[in-house]
PDB file of C-alpha atoms in Angstrom:
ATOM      1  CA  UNK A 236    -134.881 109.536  78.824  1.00 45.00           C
ATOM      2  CA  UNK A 237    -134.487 112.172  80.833  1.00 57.00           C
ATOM      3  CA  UNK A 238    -134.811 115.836  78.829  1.00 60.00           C
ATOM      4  CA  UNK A 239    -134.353 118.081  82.207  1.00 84.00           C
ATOM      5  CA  UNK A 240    -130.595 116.888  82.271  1.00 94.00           C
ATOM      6  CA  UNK A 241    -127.078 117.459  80.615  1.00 96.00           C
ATOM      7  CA  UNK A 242    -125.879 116.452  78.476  1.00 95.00           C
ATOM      8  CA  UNK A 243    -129.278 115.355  76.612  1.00 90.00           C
ATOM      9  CA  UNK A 244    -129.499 113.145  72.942  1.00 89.00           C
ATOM     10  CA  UNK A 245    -132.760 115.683  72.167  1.00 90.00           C
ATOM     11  CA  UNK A 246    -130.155 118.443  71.901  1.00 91.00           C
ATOM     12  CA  UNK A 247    -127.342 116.424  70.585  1.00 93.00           C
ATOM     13  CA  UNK A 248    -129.252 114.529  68.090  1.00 90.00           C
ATOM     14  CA  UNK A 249    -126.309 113.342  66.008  1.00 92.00           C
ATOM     15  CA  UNK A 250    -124.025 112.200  69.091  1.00 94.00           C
ATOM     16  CA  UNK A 251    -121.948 114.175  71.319  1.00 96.00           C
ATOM     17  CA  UNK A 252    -118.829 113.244  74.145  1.00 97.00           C
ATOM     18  CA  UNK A 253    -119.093 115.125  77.525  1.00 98.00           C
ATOM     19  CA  UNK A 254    -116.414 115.511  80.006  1.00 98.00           C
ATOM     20  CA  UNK A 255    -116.602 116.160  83.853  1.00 98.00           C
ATOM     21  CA  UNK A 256    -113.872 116.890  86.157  1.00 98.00           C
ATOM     22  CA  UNK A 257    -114.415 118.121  89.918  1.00 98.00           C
ATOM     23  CA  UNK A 258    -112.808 121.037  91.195  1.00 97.00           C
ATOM     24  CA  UNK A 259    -111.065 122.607  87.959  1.00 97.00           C
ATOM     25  CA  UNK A 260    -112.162 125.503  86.686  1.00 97.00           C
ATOM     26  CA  UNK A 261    -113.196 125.563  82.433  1.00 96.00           C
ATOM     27  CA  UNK A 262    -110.254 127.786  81.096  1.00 93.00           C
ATOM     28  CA  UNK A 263    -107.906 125.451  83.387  1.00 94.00           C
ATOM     29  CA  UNK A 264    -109.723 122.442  82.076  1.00 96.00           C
ATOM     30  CA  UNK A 265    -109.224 123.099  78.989  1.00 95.00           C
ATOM     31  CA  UNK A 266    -105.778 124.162  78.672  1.00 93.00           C
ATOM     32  CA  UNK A 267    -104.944 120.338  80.754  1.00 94.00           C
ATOM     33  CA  UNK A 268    -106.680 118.829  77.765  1.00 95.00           C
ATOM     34  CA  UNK A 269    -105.249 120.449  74.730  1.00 91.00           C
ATOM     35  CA  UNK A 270    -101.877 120.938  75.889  1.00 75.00           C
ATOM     36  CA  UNK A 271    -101.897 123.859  74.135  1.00 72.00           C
ATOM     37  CA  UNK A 272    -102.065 127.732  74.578  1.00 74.00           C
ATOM     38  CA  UNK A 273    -105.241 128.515  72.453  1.00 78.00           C
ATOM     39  CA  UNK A 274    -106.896 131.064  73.812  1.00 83.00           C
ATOM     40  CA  UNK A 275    -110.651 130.512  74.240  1.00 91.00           C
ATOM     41  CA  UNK A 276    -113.821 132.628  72.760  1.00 96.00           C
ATOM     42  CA  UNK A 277    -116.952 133.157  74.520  1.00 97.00           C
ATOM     43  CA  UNK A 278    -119.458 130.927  72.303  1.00 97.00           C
ATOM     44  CA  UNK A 279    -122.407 129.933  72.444  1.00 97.00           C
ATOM     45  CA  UNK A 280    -124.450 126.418  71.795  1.00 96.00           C
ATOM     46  CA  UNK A 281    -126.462 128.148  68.656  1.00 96.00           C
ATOM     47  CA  UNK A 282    -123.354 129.889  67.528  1.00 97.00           C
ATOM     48  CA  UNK A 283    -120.802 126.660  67.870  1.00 97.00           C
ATOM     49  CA  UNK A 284    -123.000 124.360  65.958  1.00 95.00           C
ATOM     50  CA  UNK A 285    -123.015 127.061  62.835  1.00 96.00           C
ATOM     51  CA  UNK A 286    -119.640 127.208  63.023  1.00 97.00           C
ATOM     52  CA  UNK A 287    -119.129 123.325  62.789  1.00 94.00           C
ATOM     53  CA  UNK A 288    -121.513 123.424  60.197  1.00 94.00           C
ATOM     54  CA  UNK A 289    -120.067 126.328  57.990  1.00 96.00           C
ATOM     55  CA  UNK A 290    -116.669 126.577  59.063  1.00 94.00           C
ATOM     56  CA  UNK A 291    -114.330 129.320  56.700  1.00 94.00           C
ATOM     57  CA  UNK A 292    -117.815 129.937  54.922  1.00 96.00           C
ATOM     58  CA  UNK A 293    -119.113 131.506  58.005  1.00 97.00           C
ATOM     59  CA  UNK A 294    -120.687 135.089  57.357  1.00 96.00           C
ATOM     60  CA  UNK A 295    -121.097 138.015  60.070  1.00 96.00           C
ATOM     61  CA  UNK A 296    -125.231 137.287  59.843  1.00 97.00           C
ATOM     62  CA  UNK A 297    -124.742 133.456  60.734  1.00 97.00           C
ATOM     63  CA  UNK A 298    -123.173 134.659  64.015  1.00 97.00           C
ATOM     64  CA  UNK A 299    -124.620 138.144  65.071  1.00 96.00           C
ATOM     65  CA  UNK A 300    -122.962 138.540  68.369  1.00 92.00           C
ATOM     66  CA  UNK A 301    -119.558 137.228  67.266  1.00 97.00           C
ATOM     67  CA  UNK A 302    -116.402 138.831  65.353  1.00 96.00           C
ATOM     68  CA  UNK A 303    -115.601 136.657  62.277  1.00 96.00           C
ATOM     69  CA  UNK A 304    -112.342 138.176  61.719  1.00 96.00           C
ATOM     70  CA  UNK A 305    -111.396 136.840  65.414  1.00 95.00           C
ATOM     71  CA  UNK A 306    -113.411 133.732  64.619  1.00 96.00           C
ATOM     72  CA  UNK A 307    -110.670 133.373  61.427  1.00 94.00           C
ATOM     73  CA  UNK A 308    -107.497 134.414  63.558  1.00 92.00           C
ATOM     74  CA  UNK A 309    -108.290 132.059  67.083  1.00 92.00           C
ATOM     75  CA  UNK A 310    -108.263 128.796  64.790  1.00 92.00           C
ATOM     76  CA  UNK A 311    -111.727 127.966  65.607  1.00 95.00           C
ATOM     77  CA  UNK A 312    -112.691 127.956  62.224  1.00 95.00           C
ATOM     78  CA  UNK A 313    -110.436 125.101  61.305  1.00 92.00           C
ATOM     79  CA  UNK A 314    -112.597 121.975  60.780  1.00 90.00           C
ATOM     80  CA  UNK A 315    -109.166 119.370  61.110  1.00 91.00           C
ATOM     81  CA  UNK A 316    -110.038 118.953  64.773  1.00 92.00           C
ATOM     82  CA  UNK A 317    -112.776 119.168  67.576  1.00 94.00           C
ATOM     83  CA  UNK A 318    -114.906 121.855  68.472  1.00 96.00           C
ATOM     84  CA  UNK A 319    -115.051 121.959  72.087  1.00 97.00           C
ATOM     85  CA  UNK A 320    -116.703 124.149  74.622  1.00 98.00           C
ATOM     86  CA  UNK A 321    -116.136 124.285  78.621  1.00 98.00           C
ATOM     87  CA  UNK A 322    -118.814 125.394  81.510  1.00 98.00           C
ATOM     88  CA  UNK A 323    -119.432 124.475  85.201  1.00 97.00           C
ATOM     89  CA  UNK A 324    -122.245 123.636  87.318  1.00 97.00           C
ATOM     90  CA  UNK A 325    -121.362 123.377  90.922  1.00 96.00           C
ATOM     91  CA  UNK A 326    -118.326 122.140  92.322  1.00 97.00           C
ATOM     92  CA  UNK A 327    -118.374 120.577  88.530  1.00 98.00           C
ATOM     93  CA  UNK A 328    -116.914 121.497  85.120  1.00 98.00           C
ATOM     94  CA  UNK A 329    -117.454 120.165  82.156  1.00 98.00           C
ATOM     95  CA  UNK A 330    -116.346 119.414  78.338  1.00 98.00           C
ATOM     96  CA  UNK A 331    -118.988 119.231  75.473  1.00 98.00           C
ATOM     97  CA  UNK A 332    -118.327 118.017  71.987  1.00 97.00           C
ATOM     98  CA  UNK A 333    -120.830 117.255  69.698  1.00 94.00           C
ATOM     99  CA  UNK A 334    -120.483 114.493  67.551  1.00 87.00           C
ATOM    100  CA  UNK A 335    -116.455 113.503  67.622  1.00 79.00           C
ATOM    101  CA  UNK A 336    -114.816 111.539  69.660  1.00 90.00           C
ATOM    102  CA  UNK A 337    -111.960 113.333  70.857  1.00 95.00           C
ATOM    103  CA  UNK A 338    -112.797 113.859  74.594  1.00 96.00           C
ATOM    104  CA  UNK A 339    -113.295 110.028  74.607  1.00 95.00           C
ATOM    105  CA  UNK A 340    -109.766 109.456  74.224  1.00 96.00           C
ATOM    106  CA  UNK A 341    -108.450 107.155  77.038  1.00 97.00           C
ATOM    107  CA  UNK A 342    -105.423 110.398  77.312  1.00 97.00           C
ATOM    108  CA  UNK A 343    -107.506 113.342  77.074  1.00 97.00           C
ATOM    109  CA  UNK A 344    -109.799 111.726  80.615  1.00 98.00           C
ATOM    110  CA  UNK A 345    -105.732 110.300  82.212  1.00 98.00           C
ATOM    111  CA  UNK A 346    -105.185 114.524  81.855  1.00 97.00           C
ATOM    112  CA  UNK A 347    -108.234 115.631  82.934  1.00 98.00           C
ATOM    113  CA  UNK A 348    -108.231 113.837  86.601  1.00 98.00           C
ATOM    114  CA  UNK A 349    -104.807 114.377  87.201  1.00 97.00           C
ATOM    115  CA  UNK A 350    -105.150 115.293  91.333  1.00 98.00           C
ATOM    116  CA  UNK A 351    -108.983 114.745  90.714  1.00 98.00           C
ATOM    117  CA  UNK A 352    -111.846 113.071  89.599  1.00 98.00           C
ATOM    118  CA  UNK A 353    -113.260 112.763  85.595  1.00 98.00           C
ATOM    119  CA  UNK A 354    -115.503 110.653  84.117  1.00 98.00           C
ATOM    120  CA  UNK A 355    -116.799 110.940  80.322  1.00 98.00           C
ATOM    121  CA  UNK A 356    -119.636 109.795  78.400  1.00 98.00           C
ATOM    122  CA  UNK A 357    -120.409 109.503  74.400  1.00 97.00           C
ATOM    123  CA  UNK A 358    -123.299 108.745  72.517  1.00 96.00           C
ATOM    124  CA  UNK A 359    -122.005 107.912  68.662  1.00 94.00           C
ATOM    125  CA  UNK A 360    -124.135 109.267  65.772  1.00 90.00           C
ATOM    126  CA  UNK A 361    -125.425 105.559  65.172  1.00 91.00           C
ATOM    127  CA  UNK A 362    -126.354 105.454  68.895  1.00 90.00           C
ATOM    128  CA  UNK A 363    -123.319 103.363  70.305  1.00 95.00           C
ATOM    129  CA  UNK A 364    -122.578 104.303  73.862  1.00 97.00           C
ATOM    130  CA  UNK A 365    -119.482 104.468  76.248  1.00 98.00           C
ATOM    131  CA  UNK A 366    -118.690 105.598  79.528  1.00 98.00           C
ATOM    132  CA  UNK A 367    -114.957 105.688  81.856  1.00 98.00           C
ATOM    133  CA  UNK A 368    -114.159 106.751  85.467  1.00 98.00           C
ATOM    134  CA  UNK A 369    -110.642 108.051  86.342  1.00 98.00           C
ATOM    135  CA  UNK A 370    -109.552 109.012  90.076  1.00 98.00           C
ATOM    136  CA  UNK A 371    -105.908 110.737  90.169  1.00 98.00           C
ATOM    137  CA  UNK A 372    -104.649 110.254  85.959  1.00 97.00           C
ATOM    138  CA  UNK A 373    -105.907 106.481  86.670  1.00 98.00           C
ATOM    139  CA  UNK A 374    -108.677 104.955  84.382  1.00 98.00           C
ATOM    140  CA  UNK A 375    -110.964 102.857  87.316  1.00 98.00           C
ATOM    141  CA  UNK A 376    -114.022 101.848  85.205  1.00 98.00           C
ATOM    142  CA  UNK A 377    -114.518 101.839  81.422  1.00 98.00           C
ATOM    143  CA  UNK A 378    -117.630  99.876  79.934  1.00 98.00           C
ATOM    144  CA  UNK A 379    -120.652  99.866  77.420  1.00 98.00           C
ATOM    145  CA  UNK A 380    -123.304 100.342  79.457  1.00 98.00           C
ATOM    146  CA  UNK A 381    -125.032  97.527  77.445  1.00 97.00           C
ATOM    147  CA  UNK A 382    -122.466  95.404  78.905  1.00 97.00           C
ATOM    148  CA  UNK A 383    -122.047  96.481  82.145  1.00 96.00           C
ATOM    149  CA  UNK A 384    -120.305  93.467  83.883  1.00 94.00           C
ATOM    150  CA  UNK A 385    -117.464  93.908  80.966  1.00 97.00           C
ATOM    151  CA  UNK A 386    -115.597  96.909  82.305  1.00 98.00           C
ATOM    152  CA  UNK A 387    -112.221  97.563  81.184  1.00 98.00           C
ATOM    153  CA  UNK A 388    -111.100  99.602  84.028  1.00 98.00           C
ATOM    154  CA  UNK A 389    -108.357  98.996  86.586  1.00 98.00           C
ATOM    155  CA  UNK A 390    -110.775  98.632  89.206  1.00 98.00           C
ATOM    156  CA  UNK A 391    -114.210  98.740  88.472  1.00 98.00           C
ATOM    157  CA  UNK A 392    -115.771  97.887  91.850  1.00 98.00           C
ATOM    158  CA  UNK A 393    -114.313 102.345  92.960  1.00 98.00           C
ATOM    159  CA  UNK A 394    -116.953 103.382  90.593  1.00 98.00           C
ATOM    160  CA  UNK A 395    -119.893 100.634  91.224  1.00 98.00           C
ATOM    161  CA  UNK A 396    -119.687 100.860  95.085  1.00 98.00           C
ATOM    162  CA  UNK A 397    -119.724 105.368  94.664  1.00 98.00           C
ATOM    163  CA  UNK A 398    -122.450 105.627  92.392  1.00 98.00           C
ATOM    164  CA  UNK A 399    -124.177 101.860  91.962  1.00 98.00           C
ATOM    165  CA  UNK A 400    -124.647 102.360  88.450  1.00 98.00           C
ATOM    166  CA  UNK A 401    -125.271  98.838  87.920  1.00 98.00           C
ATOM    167  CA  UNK A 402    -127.887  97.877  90.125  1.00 97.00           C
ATOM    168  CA  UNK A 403    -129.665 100.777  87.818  1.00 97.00           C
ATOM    169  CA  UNK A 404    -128.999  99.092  84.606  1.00 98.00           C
ATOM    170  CA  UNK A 405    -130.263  96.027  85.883  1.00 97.00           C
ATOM    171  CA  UNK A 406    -132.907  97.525  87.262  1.00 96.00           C
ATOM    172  CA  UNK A 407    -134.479  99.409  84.435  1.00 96.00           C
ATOM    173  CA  UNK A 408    -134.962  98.544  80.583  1.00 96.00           C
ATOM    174  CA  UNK A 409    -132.276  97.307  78.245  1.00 95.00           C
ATOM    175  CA  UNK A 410    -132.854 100.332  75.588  1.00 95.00           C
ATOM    176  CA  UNK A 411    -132.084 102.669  78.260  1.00 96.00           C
ATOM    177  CA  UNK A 412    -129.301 101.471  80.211  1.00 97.00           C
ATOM    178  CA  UNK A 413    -126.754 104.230  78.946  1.00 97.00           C
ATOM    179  CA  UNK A 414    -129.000 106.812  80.119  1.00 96.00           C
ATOM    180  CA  UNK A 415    -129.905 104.961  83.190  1.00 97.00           C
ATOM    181  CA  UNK A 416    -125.964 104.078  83.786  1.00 98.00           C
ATOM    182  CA  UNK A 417    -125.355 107.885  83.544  1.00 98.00           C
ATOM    183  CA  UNK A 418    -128.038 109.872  85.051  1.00 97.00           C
ATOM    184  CA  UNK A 419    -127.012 107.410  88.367  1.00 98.00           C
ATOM    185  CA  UNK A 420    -123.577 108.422  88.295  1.00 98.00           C
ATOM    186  CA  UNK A 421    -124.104 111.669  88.057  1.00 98.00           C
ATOM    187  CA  UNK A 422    -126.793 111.776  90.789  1.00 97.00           C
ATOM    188  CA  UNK A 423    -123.989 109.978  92.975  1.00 98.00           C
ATOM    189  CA  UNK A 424    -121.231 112.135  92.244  1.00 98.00           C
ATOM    190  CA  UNK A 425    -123.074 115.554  92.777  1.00 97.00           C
ATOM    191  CA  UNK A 426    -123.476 116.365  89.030  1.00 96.00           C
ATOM    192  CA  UNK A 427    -126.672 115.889  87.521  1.00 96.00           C
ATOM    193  CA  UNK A 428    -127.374 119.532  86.160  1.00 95.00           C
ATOM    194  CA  UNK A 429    -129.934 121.051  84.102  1.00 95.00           C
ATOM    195  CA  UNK A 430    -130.209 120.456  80.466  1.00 93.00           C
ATOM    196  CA  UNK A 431    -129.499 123.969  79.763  1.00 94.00           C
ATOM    197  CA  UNK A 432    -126.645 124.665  81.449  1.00 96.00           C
ATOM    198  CA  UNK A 433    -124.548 124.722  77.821  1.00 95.00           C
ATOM    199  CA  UNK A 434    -126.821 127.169  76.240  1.00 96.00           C
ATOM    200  CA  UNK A 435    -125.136 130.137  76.955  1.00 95.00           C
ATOM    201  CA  UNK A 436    -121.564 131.545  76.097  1.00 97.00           C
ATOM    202  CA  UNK A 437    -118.797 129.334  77.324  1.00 97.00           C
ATOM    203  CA  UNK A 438    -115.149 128.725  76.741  1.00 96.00           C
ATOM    204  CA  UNK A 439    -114.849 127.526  73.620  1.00 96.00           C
ATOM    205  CA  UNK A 440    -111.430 126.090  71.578  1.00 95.00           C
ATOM    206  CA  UNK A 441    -110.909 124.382  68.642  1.00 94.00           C
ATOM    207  CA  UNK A 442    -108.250 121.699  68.967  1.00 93.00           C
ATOM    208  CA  UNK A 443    -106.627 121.178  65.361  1.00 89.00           C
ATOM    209  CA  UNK A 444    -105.220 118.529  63.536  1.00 86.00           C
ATOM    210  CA  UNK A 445    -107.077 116.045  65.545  1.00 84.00           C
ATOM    211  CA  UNK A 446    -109.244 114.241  62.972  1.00 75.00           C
TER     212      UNK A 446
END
């Protein structure tokens, strides 16, 4: 495994779903996603995963450096859907959710490479893995990367002749062909970034009535 990238299982021990999309910037990115007019907060990592874990029981010591009143009236206290948090990295943005699956949803990565390029990955809490490729609203390539010659995509060849991502699952051990599948694609598409680069305040949103 490698800990010196994002997104990184030592951090999200419990699961996450990550979302990249060239060329959009984070508020942008995530106002295509939600459809919605939320208006983001500057959170972050150490301050989103108390307030997933304590939601309306939040207290003014759990988050030092945040307001809880404007924690209440943004929404992003409200546990009925995904807390989600947008950064970039390059010529890269990206989506991180830890845990649920919304970012996952074949819709949510259709939106996201509208006029673009998007691909998302997701580690479940029980260790389950998934990755998709879109070009242009257009899902290409869409596979567990323990079963990397079953890809549900339209055309799966786009994303195997950019990147090569299977010649790097065959290549290495079976235990680690998610993180194998992924660190390649990234490396091919221009976005392997460090494993800190969510640490700090980012856009953050909570989506509700999603779960």
């Amino acid at each position: 495994m490698n800990a010196e990238a994002f997104p990184n299982s030592q951090i999200y021990d419990t699961g996450y779903c990550v979302l990249f999309v060239k060329g959009i910037e984070p508020d942008a990115l995530l106002f295509r996603i939600t459809e919605s007019n939320i208006t983001p907060l500057l959170v972050n990592r150490d301050e989103a995963e108390a307030i997933k874990a304590l939601g309306e029981d939040i207290e003014a010591e759990d988050v030092p450096g945040l307001d809880v009143d404007e924690l209440e009236s943004t929404g992003i206290l409200d546990d009925s859907g995904p807390l989600l948090r947008a950064g970039s990295h390059g010529k890269w943005s990206f989506v991180i959710e830890s845990e649920g699956p919304y970012l996952a949803g074949d819709d949510v990565l259709k939106a996201a490479a509208s006029g673009t390029i998007a691909f998302c990955a997701r580690v479940s809490a029980t260790g389950s893995s998934w990755i998709s490729y879109a070009e242009n609203g257009e899902i290409l390539s869409s596979f567990d990367p323990l079963f990397v010659d079953r890809d549900y995509g339209k055309e799966p060849e786009v994303l195997e002749r950019l990147t090569g991502h299977r010649g790097a699952v065959a290549r290495g051990e079976r235990a680690e062909a998610y993180e194998n599948a992924l660190r390649q694609i990234q490396q091919r598409l221009g976005c392997l970034i460090p494993a800190m680069v969510d640490a700090d305040r980012l856009f953050a949103v909570r989506v509700p009535d999603q779960y």
